[in-house]
mmCIF file of C-alpha atoms and ligand atoms in Angstrom:
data_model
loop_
_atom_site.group_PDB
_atom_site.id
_atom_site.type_symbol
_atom_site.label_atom_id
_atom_site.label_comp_id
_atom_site.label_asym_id
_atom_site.label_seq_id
_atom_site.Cartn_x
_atom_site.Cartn_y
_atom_site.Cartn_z
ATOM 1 C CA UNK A 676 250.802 -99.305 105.108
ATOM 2 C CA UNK A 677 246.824 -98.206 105.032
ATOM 3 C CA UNK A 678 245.627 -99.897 101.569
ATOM 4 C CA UNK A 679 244.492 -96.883 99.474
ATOM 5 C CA UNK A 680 248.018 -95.556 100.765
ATOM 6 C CA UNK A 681 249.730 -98.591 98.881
ATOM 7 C CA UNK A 682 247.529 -98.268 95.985
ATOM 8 C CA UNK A 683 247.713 -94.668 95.835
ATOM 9 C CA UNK A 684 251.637 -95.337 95.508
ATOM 10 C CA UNK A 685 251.605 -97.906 93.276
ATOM 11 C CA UNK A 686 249.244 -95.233 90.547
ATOM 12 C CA UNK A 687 251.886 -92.555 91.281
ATOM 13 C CA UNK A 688 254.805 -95.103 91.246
ATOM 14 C CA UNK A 689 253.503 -96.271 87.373
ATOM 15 C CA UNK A 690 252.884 -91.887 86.630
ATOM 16 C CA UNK A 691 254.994 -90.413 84.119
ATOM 17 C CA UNK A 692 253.226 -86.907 84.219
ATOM 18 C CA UNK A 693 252.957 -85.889 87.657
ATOM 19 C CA UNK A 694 251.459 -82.287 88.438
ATOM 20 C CA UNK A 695 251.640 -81.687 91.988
ATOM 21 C CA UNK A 696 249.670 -78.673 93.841
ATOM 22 C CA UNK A 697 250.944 -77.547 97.383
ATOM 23 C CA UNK A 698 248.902 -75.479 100.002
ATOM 24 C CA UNK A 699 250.428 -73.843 103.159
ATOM 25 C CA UNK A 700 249.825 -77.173 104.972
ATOM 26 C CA UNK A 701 252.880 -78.269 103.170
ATOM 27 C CA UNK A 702 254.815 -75.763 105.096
ATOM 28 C CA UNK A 703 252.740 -76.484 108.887
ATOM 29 C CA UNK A 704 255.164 -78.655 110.077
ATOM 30 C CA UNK A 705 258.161 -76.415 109.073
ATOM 31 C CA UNK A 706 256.475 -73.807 111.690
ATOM 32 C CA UNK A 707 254.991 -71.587 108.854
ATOM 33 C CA UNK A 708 251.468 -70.575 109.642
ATOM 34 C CA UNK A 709 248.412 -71.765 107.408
ATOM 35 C CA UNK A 710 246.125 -69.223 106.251
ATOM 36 C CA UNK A 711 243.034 -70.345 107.964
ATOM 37 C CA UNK A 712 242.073 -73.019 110.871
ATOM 38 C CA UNK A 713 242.442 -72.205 114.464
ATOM 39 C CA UNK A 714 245.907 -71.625 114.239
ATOM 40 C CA UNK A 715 245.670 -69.699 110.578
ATOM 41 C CA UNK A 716 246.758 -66.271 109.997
ATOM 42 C CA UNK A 717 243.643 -64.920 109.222
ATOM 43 C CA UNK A 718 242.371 -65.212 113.357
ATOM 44 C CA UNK A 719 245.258 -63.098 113.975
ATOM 45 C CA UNK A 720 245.213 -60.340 111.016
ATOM 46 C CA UNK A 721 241.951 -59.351 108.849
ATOM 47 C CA UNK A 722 243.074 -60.532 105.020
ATOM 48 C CA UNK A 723 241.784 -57.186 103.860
ATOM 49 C CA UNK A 724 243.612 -55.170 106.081
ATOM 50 C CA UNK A 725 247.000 -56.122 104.750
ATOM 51 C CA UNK A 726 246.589 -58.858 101.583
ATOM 52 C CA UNK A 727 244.736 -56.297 99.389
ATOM 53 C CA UNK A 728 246.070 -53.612 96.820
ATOM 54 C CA UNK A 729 243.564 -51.330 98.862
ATOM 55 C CA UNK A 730 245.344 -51.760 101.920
ATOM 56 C CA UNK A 731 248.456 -51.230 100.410
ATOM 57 C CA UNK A 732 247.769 -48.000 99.089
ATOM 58 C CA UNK A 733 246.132 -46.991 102.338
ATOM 59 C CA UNK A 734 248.962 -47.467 104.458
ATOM 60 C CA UNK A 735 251.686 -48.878 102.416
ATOM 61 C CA UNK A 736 254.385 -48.925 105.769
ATOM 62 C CA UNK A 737 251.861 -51.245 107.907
ATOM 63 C CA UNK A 738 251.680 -54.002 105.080
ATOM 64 C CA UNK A 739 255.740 -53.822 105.204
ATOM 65 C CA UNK A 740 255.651 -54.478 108.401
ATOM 66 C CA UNK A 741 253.510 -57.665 108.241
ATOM 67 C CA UNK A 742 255.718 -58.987 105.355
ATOM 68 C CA UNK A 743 258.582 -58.121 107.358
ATOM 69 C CA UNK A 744 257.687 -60.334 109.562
ATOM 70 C CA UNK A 745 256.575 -63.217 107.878
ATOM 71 C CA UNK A 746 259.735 -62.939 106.208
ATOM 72 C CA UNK A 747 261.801 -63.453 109.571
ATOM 73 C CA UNK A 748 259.568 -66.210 110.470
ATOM 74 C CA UNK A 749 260.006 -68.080 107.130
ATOM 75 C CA UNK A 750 263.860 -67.128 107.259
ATOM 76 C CA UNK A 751 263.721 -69.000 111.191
ATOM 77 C CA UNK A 752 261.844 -72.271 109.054
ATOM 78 C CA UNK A 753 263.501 -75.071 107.519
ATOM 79 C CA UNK A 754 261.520 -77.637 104.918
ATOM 80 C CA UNK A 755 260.702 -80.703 106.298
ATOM 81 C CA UNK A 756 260.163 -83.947 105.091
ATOM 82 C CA UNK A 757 257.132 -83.576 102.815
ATOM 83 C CA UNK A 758 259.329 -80.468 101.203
ATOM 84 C CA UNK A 759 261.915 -82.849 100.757
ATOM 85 C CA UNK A 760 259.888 -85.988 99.416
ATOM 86 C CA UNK A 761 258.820 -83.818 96.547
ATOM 87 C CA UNK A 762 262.216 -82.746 96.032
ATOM 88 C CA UNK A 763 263.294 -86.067 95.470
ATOM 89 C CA UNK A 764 260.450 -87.040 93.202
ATOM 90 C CA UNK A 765 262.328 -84.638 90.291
ATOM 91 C CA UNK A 766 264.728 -87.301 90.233
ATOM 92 C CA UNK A 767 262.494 -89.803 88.715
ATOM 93 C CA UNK A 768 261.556 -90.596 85.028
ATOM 94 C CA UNK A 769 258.780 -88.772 83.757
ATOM 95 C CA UNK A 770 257.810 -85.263 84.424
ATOM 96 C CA UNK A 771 256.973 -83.483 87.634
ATOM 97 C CA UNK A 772 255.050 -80.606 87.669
ATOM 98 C CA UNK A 773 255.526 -78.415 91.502
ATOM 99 C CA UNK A 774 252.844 -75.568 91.749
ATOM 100 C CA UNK A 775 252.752 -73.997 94.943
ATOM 101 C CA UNK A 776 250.609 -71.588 96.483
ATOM 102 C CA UNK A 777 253.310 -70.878 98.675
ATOM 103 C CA UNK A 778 254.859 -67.773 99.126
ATOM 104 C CA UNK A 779 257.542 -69.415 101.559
ATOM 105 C CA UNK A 780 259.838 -70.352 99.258
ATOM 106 C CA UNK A 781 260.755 -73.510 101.330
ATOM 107 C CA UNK A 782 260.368 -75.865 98.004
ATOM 108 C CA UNK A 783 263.326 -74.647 96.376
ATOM 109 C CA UNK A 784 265.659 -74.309 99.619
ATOM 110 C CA UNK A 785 264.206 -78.418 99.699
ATOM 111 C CA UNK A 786 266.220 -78.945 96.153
ATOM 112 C CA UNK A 787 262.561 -78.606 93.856
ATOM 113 C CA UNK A 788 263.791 -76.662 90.869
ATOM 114 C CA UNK A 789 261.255 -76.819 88.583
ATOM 115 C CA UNK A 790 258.033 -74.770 90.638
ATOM 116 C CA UNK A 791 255.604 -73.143 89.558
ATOM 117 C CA UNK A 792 255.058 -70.347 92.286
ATOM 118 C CA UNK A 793 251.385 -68.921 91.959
ATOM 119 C CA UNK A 794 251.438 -66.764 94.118
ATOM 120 C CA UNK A 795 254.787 -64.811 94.084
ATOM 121 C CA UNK A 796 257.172 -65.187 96.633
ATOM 122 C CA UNK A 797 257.564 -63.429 100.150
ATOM 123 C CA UNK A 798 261.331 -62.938 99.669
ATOM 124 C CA UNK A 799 261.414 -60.423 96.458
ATOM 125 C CA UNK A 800 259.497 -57.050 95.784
ATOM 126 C CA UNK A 801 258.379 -54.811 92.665
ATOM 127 C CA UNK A 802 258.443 -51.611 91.969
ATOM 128 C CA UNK A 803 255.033 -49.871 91.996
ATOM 129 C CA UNK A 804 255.788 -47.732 88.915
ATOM 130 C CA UNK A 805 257.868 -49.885 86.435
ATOM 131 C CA UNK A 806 257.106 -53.145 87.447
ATOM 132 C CA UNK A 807 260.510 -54.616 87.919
ATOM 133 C CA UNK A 808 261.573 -57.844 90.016
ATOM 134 C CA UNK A 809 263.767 -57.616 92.723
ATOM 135 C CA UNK A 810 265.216 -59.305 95.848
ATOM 136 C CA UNK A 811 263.727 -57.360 98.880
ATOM 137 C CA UNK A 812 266.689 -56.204 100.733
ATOM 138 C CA UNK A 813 264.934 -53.870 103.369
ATOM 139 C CA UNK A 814 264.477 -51.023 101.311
ATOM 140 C CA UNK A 815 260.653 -50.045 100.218
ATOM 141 C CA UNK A 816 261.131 -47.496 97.859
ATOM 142 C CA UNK A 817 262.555 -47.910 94.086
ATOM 143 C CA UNK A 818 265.684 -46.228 92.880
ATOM 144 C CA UNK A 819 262.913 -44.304 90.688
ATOM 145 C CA UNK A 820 261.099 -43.294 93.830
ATOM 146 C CA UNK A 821 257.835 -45.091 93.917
ATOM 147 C CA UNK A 822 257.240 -47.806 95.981
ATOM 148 C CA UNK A 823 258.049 -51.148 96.022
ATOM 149 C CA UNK A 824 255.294 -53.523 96.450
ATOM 150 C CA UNK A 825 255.431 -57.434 98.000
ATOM 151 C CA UNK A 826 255.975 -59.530 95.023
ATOM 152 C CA UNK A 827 252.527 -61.770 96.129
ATOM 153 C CA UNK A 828 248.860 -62.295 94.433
ATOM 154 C CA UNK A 829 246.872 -60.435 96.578
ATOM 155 C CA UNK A 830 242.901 -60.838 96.869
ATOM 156 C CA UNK A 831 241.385 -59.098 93.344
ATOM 157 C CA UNK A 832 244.818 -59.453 91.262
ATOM 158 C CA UNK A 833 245.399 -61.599 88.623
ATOM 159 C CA UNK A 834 248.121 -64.301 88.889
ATOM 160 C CA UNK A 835 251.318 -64.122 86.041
ATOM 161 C CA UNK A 836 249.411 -65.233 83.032
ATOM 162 C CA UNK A 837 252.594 -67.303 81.571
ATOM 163 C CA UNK A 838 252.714 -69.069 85.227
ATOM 164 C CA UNK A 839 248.914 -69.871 85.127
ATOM 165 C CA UNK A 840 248.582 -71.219 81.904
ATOM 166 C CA UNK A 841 251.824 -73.253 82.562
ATOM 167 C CA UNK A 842 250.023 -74.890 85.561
ATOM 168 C CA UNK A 843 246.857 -74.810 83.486
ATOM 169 C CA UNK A 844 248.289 -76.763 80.782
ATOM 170 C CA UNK A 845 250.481 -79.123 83.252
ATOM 171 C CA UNK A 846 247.265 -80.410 84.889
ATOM 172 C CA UNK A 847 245.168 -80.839 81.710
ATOM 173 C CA UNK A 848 247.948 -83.631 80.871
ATOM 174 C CA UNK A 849 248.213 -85.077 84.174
ATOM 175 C CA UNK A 850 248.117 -88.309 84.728
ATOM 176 C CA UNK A 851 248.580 -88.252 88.555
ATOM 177 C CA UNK A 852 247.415 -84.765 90.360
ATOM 178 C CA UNK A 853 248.523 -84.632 93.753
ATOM 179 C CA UNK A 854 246.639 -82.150 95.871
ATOM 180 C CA UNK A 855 248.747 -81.228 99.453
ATOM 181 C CA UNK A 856 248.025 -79.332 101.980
ATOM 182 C CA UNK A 857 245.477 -76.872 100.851
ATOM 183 C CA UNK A 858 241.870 -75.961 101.780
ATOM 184 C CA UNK A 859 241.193 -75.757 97.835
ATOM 185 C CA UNK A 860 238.894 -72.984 99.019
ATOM 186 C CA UNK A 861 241.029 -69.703 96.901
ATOM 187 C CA UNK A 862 240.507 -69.596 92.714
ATOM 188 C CA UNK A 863 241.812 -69.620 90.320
ATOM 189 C CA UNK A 864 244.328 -72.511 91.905
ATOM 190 C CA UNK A 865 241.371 -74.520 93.694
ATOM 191 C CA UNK A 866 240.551 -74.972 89.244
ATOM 192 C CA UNK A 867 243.168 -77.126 88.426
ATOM 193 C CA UNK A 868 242.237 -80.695 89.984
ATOM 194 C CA UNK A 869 238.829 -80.624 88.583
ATOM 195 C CA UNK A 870 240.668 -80.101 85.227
ATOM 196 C CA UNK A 871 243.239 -82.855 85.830
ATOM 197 C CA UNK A 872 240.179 -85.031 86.870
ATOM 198 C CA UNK A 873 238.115 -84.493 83.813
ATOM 199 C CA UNK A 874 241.014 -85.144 81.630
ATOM 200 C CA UNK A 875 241.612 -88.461 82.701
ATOM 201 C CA UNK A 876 244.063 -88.052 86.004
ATOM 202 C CA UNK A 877 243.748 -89.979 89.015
ATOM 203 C CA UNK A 878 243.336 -87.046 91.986
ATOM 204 C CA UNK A 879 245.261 -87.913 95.596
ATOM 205 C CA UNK A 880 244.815 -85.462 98.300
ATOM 206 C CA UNK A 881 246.534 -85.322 101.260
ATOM 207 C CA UNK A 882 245.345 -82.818 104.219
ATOM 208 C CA UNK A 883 244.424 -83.033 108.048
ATOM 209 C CA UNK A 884 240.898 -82.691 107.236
ATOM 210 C CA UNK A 885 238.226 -82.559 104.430
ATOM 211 C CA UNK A 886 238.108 -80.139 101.870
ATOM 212 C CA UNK A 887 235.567 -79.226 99.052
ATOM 213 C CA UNK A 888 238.043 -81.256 96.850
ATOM 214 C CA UNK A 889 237.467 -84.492 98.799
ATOM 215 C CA UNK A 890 234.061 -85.253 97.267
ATOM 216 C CA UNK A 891 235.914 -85.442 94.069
ATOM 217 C CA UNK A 892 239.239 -87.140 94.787
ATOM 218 C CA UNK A 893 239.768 -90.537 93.908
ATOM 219 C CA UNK A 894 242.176 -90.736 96.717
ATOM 220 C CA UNK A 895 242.003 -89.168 100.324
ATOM 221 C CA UNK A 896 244.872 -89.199 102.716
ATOM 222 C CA UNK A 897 244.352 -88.034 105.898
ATOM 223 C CA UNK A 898 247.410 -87.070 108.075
ATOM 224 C CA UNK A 899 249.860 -84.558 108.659
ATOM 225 C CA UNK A 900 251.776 -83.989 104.927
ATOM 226 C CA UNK A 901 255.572 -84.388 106.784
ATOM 227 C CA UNK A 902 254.489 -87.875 107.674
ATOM 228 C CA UNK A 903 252.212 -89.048 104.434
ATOM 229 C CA UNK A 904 254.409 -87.709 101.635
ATOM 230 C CA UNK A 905 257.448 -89.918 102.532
ATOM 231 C CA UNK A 906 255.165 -93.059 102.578
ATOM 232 C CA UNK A 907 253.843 -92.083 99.375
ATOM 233 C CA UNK A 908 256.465 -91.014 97.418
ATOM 234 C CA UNK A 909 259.222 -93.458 98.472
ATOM 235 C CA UNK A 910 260.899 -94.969 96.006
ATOM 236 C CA UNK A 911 259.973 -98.722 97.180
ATOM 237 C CA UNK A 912 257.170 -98.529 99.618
ATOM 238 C CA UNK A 913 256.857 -101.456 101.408
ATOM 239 C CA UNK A 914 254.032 -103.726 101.087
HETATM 240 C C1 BJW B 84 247.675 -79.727 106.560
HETATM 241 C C2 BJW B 84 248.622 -79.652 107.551
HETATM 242 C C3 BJW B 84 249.560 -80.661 107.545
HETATM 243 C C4 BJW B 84 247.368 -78.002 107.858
HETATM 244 N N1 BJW B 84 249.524 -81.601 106.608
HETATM 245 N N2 BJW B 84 247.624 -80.686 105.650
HETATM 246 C C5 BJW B 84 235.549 -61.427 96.187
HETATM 247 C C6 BJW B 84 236.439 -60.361 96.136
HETATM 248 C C7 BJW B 84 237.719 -60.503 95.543
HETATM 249 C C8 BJW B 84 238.088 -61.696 94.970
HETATM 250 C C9 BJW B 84 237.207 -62.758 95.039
HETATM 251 C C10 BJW B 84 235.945 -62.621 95.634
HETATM 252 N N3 BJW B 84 235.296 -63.823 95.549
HETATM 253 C C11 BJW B 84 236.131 -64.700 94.930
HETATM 254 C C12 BJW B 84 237.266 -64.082 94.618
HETATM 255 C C13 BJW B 84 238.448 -64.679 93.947
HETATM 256 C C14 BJW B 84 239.530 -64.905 94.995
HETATM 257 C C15 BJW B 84 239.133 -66.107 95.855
HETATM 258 O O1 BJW B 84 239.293 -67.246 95.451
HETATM 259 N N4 BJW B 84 238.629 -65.876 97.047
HETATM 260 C C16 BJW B 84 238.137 -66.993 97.904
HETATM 261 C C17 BJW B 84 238.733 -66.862 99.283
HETATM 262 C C18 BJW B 84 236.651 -66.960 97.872
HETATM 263 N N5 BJW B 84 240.752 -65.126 94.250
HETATM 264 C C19 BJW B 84 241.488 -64.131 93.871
HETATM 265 O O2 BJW B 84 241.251 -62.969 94.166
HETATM 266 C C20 BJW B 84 242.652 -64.485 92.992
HETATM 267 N N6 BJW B 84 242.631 -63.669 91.849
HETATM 268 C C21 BJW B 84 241.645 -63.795 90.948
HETATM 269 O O3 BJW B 84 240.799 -64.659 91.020
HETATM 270 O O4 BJW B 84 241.679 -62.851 89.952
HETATM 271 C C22 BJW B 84 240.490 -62.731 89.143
HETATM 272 C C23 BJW B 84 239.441 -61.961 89.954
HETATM 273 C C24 BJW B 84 239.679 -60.654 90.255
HETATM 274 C C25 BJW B 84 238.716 -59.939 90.987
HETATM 275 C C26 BJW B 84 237.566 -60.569 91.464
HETATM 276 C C27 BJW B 84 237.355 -61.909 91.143
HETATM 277 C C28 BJW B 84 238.300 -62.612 90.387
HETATM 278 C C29 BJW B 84 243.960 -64.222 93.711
HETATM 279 C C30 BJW B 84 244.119 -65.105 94.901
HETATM 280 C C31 BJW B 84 245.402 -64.749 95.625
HETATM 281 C C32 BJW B 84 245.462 -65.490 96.930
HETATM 282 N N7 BJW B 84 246.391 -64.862 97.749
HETATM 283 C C33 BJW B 84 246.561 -65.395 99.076
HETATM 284 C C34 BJW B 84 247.205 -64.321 99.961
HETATM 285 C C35 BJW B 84 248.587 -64.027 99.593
HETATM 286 C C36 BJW B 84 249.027 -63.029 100.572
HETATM 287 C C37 BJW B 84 250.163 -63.534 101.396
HETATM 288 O O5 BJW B 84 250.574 -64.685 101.427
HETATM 289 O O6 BJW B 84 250.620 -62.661 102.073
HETATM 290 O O7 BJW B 84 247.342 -66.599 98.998
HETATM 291 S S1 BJW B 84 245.116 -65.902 99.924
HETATM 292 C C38 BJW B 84 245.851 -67.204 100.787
HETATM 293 O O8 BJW B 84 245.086 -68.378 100.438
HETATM 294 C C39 BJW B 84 247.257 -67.374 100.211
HETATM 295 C C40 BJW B 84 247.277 -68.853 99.924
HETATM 296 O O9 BJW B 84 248.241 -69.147 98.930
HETATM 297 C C41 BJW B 84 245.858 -69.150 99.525
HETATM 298 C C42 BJW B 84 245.466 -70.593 99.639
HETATM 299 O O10 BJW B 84 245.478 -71.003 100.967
HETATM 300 P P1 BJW B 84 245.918 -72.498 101.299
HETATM 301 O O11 BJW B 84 247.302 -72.715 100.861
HETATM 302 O O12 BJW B 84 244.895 -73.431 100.799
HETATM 303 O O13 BJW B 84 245.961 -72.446 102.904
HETATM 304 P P2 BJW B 84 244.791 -72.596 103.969
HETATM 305 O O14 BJW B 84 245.291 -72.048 105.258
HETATM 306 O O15 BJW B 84 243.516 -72.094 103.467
HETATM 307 O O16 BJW B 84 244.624 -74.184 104.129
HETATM 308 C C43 BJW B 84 245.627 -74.986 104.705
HETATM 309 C C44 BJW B 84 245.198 -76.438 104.540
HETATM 310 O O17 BJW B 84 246.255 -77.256 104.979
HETATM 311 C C45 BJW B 84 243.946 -76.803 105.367
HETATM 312 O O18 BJW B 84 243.069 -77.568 104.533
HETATM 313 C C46 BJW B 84 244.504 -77.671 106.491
HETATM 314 O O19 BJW B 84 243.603 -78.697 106.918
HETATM 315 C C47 BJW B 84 245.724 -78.249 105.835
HETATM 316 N N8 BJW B 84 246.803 -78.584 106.740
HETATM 317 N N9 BJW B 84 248.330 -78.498 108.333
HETATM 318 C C48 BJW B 84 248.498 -81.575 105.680
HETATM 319 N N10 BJW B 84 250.534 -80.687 108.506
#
C-alpha cells in the first residue's frame, strides 16, 4: 500500500464523524459520464442549452429529451466498487455523512441510506406550478396541467436549503472530509472542505487528476475512485 494511502486509512480508520462529498467521478467507472474532461458531457451538449431554467422555458420538450436519456443510460449503470465501499462504511461506529452531487442515484441502489443528494435526482420530477415531488414516470405535464420540471439544481438555482445546511453543518463537525471524484470547480458544494478544513478535519481527496482543492488537502490520492476507495476504506487494510 502507497504510505499516505496507509496513513490516510489509519486517520479515517480512528474517525468517528465522517462527512464524505462525491463528484460524478464516483460514478465514471459505472459508465456514467462526468460533467467535464475529454470525455465530459459538456463537449457533447452546451450546459446552457439544457441545465438552465432559461432553457427550460425556451423549449421545455428538448430538455426532456436530454434527461430522458441520461435516465436510460443511468438505468443501463450499475455502482461499482467505490459506490459500494461507501456503502459499507455506514456500518461502522461513528457517523457517516454521504453528500453527493450526483444526480445518478447509484449511492442508494449501492445500500448508502443516509445521502445527502445536492443536487436532486435524475429519476423524479416537479411540478412547475405547485411544486410537488414525484417519481418521473414518462409523463411531463402535472395532473394540474403545468409542467413538470427535472427534479435537479440547475445553473442560477438555489439548492434545498434544509439539504444544504445539513451538509453545511455535517462538515463544520467533521473530523475526516473525504473529497471523491469531483473537480470542486461548481459552488456552493466546492464550500464545504474548506469549512471542514478550518474546523479542524483532516481533508483526503481522491480524483484522477488535480483539482483547485488539492493545494489544500492534507491528503491526495491519485487513481481511479473504483480502485482507491476499497483500499481506503477496508475494514483492515493491510500494512
Ligand atoms: C475521477 C474518475 C475516477 C473522473 N475516479 N476521479 C454565473 C452564472 C450562474 C451561476 C454562477 C455563475 N458563476 C458562478 C455561479 C454559481 C454556480 C457555479 O458554481 N458555477 C461554476 C461552474 C463557476 N453555481 C450555481 O449556480 C449553484 N447555485 C447557486 O450557487 O445558487 C446561488 C447563485 C445563484 C445565481 C448566481 C450565483 C449564485 C447551482 C449549481 C448546480 C450545479 N448543477 C450541475 C448540473 C446539474 C444538471 C444535471 O445533472 O443535469 O450539477 S453542474 C454539474 O457540475 C452537475 C454536477 O453535480 C456539478 C459538479 O460536477 P462534478 O461532480 O465535480 O463533475 P466534473 O465532471 O466537473 O468532475 C469530475 C471529476 O472526477 C474530475 O475532477 C475528474 O478528474 C474526476 N474523475 N473519473 C476518480 N474514475
Amino acid at each position: 500500500m502507497r504510505p499516505e494511502l496507509a496513513e490516510a486509512a489509519r486517520i479515517l480508520g480512528r474517525a468517528r464523524r465522517v462527512v464524505v462529498l462525491t463528484g460524478a467521478g464516483v460514478s465514471a467507472e459505472s459508465g456514467v459520464p462526468t460533467f467535464r474532461g475529454e470525455q465530459g458531457l459538456w463537449k457533447t451538449y452546451r450546459p446552457e442549452q439544457l441545465a438552465t431554467p432559461q432553457a427550460f422555458s425556451g423549449n421545455p420538450e428538448l430538455v426532456w429529451e436530454w434527461y430522458q436519456h441520461r435516465q436510460s443510460v443511468v438505468s443501463s449503470c450499475a455502482p461499482n466498487p467505490a459506490h459500494h465501499a461507501l456503502a459499507e462504511l455506514e456500518g461502522r461506529p461513528g457517523s457517516i455523512t454521504l453528500i453527493t452531487q450526483n444526480v445518478d442515484g447509484l449511492h442508494r441502489r449501492a445500500g448508502s441510506e443516509n445521502v445527502l443528494e445536492l443536487h436532486g435526482n435524475i429519476f423524479r420530477a416537479r411540478c412547475t406550478r405547485e411544486g410537488g415531488v414525484r417519481q418521473f414516470e414518462g409523463k411531463l405535464k402535472c395532473e394540474c396541467g403545468a409542467w413538470l420540471r427535472p427534479h435537479i439544481v440547475w445553473f442560477g438555482e438555489q439548492l434545498d436549503p434544509v439539504i444544504l445546511e445539513g451538509a453545511f453543518s455535517a462538515a463544520r463537525r467533521a473530523e475526516v472530509f473525504l473529497a471523491v471524484g469531483t473537480s470542486s470547480l461548481v459552488a456552493p458544494a466546492n464550500l464545504l472542505a474548506g469549512m471542514a478544513a478550518q474546523a479542524g478535519a483532516t481533508v483526503i481527496e481522491v480524483n484522477l487528476a488535480p483539482t483547485p482543492l488539492t493545494v489544500e488537502a492534507d491528503f491526495f490520492l491519485q487513481g481511479p475512485a473504483g480502485e482507491v476507495l476499497p483500499r481506503l476504506l477496508a475494514k483492515d487494510p493491510p500494512p
